Short mmCIF file of C-alpha atoms in Angstrom, two decimals:
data_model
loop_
_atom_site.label_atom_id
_atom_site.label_comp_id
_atom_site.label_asym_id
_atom_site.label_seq_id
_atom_site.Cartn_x
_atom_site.Cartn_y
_atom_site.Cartn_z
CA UNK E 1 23.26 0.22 -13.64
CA UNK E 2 23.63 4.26 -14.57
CA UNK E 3 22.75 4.05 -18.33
CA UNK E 4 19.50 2.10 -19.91
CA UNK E 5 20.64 2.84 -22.98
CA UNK E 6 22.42 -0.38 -23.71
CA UNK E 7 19.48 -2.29 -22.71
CA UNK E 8 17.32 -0.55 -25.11
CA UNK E 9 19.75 -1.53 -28.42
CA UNK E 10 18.45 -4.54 -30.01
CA UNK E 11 21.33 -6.51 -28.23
CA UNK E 12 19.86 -5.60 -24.90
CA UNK E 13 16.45 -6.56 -25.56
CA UNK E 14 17.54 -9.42 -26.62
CA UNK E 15 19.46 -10.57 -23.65
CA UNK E 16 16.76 -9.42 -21.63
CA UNK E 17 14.34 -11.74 -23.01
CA UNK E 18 16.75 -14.55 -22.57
CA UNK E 19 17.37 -14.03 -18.87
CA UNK E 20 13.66 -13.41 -18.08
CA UNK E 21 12.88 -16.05 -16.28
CA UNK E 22 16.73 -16.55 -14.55
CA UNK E 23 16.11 -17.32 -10.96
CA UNK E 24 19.01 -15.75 -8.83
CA UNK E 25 20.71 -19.03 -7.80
CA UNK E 26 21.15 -19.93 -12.08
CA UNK E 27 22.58 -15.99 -12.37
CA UNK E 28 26.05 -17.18 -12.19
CA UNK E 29 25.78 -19.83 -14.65
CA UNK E 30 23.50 -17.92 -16.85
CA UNK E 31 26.11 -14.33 -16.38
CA UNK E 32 29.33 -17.08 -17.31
CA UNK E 33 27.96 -18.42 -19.83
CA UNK E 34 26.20 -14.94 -21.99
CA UNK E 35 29.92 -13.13 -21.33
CA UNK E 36 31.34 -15.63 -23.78
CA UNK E 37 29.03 -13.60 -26.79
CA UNK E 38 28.15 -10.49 -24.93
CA UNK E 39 29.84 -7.45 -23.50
CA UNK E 40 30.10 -8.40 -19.10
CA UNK E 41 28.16 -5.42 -18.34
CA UNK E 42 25.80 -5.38 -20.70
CA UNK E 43 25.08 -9.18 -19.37
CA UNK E 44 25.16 -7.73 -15.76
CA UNK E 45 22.44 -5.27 -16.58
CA UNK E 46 20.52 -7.49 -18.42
CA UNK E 47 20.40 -9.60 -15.51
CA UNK E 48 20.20 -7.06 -12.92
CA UNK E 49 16.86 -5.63 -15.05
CA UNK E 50 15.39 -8.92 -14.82
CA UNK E 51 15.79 -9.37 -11.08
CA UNK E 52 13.93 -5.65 -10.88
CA UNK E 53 10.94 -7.23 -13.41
CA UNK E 54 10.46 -9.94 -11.07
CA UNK E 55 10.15 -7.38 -8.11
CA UNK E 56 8.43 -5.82 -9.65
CA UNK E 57 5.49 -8.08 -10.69
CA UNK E 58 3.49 -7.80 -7.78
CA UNK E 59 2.52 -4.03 -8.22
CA UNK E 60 2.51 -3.89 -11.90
CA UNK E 61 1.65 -7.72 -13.26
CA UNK E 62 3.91 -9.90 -14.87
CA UNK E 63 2.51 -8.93 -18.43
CA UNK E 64 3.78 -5.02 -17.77
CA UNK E 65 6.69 -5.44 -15.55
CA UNK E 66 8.01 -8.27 -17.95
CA UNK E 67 7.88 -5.17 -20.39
CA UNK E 68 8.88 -2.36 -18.27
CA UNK E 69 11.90 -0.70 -17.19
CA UNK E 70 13.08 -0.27 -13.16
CA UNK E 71 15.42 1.26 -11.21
CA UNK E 72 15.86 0.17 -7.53
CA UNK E 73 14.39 3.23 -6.00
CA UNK E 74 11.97 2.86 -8.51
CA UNK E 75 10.57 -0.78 -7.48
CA UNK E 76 10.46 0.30 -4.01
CA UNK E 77 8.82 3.54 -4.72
CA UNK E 78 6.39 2.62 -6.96
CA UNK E 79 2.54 3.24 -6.58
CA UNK E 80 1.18 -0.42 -6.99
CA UNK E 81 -0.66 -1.10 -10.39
CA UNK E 82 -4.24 -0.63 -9.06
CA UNK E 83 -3.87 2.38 -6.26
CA UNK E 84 -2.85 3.82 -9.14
CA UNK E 85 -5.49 2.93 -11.61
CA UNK E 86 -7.86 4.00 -9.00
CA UNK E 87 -6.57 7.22 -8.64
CA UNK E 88 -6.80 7.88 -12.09
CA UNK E 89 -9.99 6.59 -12.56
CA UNK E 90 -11.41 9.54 -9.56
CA UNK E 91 -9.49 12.40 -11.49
CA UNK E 92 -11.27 11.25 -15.21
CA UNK E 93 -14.80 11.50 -13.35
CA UNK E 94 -13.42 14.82 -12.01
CA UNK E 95 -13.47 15.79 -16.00
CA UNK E 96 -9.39 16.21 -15.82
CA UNK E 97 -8.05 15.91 -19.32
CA UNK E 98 -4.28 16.65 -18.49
CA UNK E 99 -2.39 16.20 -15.41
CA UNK E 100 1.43 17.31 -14.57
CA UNK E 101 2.66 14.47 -12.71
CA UNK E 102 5.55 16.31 -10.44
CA UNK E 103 8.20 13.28 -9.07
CA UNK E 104 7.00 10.81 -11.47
CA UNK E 105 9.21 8.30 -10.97
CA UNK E 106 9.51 5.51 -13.12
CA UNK E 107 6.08 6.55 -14.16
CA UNK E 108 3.61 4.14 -12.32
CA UNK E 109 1.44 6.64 -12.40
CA UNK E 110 1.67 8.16 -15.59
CA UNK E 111 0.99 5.28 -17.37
CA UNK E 112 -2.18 4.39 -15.13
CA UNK E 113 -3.48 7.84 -15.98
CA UNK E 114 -2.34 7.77 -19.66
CA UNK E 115 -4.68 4.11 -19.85
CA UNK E 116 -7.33 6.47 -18.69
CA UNK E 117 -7.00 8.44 -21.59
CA UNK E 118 -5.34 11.38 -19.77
CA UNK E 119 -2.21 13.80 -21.08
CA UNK E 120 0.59 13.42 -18.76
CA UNK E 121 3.84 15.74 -18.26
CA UNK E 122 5.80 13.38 -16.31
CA UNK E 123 8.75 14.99 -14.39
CA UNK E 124 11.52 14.08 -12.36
CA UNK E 125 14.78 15.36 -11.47
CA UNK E 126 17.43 12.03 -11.67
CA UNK E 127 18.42 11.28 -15.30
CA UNK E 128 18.02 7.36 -14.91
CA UNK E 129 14.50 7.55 -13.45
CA UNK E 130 13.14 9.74 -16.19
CA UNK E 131 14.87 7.37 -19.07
CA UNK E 132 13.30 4.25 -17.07
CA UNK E 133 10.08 6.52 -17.47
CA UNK E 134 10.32 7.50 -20.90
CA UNK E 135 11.87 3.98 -21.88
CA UNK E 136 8.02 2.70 -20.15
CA UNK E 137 5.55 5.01 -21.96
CA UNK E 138 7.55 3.74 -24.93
CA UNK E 139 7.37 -0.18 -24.02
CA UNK E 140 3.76 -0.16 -23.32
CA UNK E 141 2.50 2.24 -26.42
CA UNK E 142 1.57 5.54 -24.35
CA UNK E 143 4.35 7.76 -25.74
CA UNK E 144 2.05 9.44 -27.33
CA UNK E 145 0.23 10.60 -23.81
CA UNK E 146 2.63 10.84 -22.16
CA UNK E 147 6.01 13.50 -22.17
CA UNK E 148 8.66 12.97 -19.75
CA UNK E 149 10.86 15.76 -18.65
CA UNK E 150 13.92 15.82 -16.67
CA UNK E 151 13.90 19.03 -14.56
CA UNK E 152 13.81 20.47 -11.02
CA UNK E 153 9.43 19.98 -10.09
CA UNK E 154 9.73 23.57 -8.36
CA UNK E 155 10.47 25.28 -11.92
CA UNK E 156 7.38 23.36 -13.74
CA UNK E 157 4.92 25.46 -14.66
CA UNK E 158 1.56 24.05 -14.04
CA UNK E 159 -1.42 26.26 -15.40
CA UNK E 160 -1.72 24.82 -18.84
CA UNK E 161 -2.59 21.58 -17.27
CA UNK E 162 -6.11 20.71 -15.73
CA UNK E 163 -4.83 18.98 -12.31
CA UNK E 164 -1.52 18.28 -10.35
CA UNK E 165 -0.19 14.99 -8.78
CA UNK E 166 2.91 15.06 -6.62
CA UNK E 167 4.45 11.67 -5.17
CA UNK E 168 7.24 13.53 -2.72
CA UNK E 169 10.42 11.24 -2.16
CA UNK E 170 10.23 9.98 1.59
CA UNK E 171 13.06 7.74 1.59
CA UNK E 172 16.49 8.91 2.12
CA UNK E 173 19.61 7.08 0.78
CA UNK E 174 21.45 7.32 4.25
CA UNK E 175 18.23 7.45 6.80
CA UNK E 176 15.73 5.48 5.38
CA UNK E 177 11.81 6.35 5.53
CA UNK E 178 11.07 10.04 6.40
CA UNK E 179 8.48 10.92 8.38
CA UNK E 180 8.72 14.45 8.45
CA UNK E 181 6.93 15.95 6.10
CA UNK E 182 8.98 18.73 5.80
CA UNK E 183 11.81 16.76 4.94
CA UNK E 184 9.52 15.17 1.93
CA UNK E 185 11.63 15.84 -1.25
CA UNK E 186 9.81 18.80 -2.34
CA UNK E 187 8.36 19.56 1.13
CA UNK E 188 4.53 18.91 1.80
CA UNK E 189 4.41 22.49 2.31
CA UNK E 190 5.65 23.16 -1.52
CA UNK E 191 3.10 20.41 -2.47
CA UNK E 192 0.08 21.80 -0.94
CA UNK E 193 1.20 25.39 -2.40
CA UNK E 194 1.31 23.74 -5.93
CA UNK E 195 -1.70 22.02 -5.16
CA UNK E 196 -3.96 25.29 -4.35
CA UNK E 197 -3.03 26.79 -7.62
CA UNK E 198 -4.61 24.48 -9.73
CA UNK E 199 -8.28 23.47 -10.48
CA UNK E 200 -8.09 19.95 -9.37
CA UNK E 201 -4.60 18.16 -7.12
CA UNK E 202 -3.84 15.26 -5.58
CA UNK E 203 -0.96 14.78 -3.26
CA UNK E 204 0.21 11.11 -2.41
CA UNK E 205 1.46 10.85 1.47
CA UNK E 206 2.35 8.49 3.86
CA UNK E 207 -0.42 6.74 5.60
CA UNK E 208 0.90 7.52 8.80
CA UNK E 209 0.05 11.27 8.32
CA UNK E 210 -1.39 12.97 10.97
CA UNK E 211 -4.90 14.58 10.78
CA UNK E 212 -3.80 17.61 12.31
CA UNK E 213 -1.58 18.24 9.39
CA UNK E 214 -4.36 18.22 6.83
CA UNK E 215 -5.08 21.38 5.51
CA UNK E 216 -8.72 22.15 5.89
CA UNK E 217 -9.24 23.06 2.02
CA UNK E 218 -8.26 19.30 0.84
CA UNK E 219 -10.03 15.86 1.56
CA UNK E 220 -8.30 13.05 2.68
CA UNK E 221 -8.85 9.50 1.58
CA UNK E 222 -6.78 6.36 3.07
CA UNK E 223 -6.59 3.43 0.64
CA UNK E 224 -6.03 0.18 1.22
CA UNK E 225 -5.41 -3.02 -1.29
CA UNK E 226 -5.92 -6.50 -0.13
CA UNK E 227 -6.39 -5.32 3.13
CA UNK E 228 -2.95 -3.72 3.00
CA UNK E 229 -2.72 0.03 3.87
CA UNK E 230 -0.92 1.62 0.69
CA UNK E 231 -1.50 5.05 1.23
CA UNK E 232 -3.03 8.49 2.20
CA UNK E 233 -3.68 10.88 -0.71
CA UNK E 234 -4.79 14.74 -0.18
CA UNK E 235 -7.40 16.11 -2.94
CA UNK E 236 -8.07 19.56 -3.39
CA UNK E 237 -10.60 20.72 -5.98
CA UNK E 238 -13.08 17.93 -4.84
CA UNK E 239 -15.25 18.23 -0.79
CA UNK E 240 -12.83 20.08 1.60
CA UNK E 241 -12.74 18.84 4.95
CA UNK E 242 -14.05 15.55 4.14
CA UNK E 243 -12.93 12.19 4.99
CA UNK E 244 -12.82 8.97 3.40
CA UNK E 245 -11.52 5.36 3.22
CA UNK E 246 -11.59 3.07 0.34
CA UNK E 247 -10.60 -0.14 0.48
CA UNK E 248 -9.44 -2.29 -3.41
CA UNK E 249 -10.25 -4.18 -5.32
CA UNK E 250 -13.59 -2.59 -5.64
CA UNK E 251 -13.78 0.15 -4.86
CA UNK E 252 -15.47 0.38 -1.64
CA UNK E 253 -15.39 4.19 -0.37
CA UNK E 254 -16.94 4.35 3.28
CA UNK E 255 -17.35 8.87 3.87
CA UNK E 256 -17.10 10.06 7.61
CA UNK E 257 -20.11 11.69 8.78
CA UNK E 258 -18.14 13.21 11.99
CA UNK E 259 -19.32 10.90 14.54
CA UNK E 260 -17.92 11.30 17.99
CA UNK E 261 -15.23 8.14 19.46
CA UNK E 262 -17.61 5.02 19.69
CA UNK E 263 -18.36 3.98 23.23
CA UNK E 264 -16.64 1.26 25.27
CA UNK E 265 -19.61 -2.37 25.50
CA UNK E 266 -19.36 -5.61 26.82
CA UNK E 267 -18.11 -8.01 24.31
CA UNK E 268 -20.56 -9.50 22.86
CA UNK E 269 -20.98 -12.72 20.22
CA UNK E 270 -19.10 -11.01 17.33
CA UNK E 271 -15.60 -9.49 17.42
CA UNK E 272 -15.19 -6.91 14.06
CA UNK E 273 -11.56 -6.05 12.92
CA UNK E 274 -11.75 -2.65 10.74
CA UNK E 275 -9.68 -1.92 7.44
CA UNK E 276 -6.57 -0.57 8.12
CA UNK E 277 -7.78 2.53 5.69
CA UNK E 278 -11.17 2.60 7.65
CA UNK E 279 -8.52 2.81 11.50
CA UNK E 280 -6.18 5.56 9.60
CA UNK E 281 -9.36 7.45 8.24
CA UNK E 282 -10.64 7.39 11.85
CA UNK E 283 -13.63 6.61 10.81
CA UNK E 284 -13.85 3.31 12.94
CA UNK E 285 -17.13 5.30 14.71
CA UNK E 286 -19.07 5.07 11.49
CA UNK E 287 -18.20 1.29 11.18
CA UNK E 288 -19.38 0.68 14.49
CA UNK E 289 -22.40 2.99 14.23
CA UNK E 290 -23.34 0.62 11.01
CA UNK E 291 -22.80 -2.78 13.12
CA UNK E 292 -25.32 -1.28 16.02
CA UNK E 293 -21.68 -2.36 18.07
CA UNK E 294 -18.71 -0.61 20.41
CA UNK E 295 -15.63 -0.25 21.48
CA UNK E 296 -14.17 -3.53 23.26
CA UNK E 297 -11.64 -0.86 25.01
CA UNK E 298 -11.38 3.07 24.49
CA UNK E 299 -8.13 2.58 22.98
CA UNK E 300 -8.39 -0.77 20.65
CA UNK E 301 -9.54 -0.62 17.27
CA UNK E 302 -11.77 -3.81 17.98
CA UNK E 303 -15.59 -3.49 17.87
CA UNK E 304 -17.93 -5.90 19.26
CA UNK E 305 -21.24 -6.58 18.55
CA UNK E 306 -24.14 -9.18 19.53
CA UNK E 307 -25.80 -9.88 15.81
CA UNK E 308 -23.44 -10.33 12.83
CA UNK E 309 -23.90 -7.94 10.36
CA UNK E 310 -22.27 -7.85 6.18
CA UNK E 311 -19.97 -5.07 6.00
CA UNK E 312 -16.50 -4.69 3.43
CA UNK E 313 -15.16 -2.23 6.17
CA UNK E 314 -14.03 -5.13 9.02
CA UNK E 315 -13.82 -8.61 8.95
CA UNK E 316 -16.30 -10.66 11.81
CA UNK E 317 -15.09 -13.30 14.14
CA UNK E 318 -17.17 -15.44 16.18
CA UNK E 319 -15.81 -15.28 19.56
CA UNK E 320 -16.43 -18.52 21.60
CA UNK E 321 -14.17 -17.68 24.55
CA UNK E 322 -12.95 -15.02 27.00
CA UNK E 323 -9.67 -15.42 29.26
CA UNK E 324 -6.85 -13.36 31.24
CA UNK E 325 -4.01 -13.42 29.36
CA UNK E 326 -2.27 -17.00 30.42
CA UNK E 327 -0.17 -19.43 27.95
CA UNK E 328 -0.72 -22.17 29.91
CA UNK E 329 -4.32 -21.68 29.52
CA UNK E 330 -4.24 -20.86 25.86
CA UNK E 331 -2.34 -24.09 25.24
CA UNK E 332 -4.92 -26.26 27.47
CA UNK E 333 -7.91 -24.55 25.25
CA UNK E 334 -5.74 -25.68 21.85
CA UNK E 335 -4.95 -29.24 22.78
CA UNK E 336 -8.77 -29.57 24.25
CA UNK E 337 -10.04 -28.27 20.78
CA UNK E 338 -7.43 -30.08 19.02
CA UNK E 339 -6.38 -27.57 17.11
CA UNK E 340 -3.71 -27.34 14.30
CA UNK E 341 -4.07 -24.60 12.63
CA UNK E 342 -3.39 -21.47 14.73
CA UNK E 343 -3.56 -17.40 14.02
CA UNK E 344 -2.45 -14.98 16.33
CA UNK E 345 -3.77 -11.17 15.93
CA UNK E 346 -2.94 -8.41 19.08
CA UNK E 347 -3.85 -5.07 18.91
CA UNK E 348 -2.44 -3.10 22.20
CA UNK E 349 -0.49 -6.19 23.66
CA UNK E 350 3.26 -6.35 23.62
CA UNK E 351 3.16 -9.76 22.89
CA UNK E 352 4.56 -11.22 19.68
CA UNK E 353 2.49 -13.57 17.86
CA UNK E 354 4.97 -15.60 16.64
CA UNK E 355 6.57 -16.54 19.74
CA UNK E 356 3.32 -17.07 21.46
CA UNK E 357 2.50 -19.44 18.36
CA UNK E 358 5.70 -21.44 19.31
CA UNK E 359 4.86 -21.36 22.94
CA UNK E 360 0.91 -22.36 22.94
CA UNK E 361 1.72 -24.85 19.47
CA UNK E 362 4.83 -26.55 19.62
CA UNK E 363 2.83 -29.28 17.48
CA UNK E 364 -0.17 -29.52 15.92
CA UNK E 365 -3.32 -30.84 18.12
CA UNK E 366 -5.45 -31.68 15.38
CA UNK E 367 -7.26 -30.77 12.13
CA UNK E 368 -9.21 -27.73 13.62
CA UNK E 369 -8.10 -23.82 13.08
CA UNK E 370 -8.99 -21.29 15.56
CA UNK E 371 -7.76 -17.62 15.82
CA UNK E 372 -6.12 -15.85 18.97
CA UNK E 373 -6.49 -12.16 19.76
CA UNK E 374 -3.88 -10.74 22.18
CA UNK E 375 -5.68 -7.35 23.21
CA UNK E 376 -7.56 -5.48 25.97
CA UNK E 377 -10.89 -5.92 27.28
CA UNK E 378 -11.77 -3.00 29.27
CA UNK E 379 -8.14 -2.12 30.60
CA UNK E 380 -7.38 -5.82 31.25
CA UNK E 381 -5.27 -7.93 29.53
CA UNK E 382 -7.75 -10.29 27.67
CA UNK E 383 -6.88 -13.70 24.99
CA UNK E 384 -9.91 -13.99 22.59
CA UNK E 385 -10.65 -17.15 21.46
CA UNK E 386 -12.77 -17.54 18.12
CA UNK E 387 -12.98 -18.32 14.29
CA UNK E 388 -13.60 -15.97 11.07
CA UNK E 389 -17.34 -15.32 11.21
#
């Protein structure tokens, strides 16, 4: 699929709303059967646009990706639905009015800052991905917020807009993820120059970013979804220096207050499991500074605590037993407890879950549920044995 064009001609709209719904192993049937009173490719891209929509679906809702335009790249590169929306929702209450949106895309973004009443210039460079874009303002009646321009992002000038937003590329057709950020397409470097020049900025990065890269005029937030690590965004224009982590749906937005590594305790009653956004953020300190708790090992994210506390930044387990790392063990404790239902988590073990599932379960014991945690207790190999709290 080069051209969107076709599928935009009343034809094409109408073949896409007849294979909406096609699952892939009806495409042949469905592809033989539309070529008898339809042009083969057009039928092919018609198809191949409906696959994309049903990718798709899971970061932007049925409603919009039944309505939207995708590319591959597009799919995969997309900021999901409510990141997005979130993001958006932090520049309004920064009183942005207009934002240049610099590697747009297929224009997730755009279109989440359009809904929050925001002017966008959307830009990108590849002729497709700016037609998806423009073809998606038009489907879902922001067109008139939203101006997509195909151009080079280092050319765009900036100052008559009231904040910037740059999504780098970090996937490259013949090496995959980048995680240089130097070899972001523009560079981070470029980004953060952008960035300084205007009143407000916010530079989407990979999660895996490290803090020693941040320059000290931005803030850095983590954000999770679902308990999902998304990404890491840089803000300038807002609290340099400062650190956050804010976990969706909510949000929930816990601030570091520079707190120095947690110590290492005995393990107590309660195990605590951070946010992925609250470990990236490094902020597990603060969590464990809320919980009255510590570290179950200097280098494990795990924090244990003796009283069990509400918090939306880890999730509690009960923790009924202690022992050396031993399947034979393990599997005498499930049959004992007749257990059935088994999850395995490990955080600095080399051990795979799943094949310690197979080994410790080959059949259900019972009714019961019970959760394993392959980690380190002090140095030593440890198995924890407990339930969600």
């Amino acid at each position: 699929m080069n051209d969107l064009a076709p599928l935009l001609t009343p034809e094409g709209r109408a073949l896409l709303d007849t294979v909406r719904d096609t699952a892939p192993a009806d495409e042949l049937a469905v592809a033989t059967r539309l070529r008898r009173e339809h042009p083969a490719e057009l039928v092919s891209a018609a198809l191949g646009q409906a696959r994309l929509r049903q990718r798709a679906a899971v970061k932007f809702g049925t409603e919009d990706a039944g309505r939207m335009f995708f590319t591959p790249n597009g799919v995969e590169q997309s900021t999901r639905a409510s990141v997005a929306t979130y993001r958006a929702q932090r520049l309004r209450e920064l009183g942005v009015t207009s934002v240049a949106d610099l590697c747009s895309g297929i224009g997730g973004d755009a279109i989440a800052l359009a809904r929050a009443g925001i002017r966008v210039l959307a830009v990108d460079h590849d002729p497709l991905t700016a037609a998806a874009a423009r073809a998606n303002a038009d489907a879902l009646g922001l067109a008139g917020l939203i101006e997509v321009r195909e151009a080079d992002v280092t050319g765009i000038d900036t100052a008559p807009y009231d904040a910037v937003f740059v999504d780098p590329a970090r996937r490259s057709s013949g090496r995959g993820r980048i995680f240089d950020p130097e070899a972001y397409s523009p560079p981070l470097s470029w980004a953060i120059d952008t960035a300084l020049t205007a009143p407000h900025a916010a530079l989407k990065i990979a999660p895996g970013i490290p803090h020693e890269t941040v320059p000290a005029e931005a803030e850095a937030e983590w954000i999770s979804d679902g308990g999902d690590v998304k990404e890491a965004v840089l803000w300038f224009g807002t609290a340099p220096g400062a650190v956050r982590a804010t976990l969706l749906p909510g949000p929930r937005t816990l601030l570091g207050r520079g707190l120095p590594n947690p110590g290492v305790r005995p393990l107590g009653r309660y195990l605590y499991e951070p946010d992925g956004a609250v470990i990236r953020a490094h902020l597990v300190a603060e969590v464990a500074e809320d919980l009255e708790g510590g570290l179950i090992d200097a280098t494990i994210a795990y924090i244990t605590a003796d009283e069990l506390r509400a918090t939306p930044y880890a999730t509690a387990y009960e923790i009924t037993e202690q022992l050396p790392f031993s399947v034979k063990k393990l599997k005498a404790l499930l049959r004992a407890r007749e257990v059935g239902i088994l999850t395995v988590k490990k955080r600095g073990s080399a051990v795979e879950p799943e094949e310690l599932r197979r080994k410790v379960l080959p059949k259900p014991y019972g009714a019961r549920s019970a959760t394993v945690f392959l980690t380190r207790v002090a140095g030593a190999p440890t198995m924890l044995v407990g339930a969600p709290a």
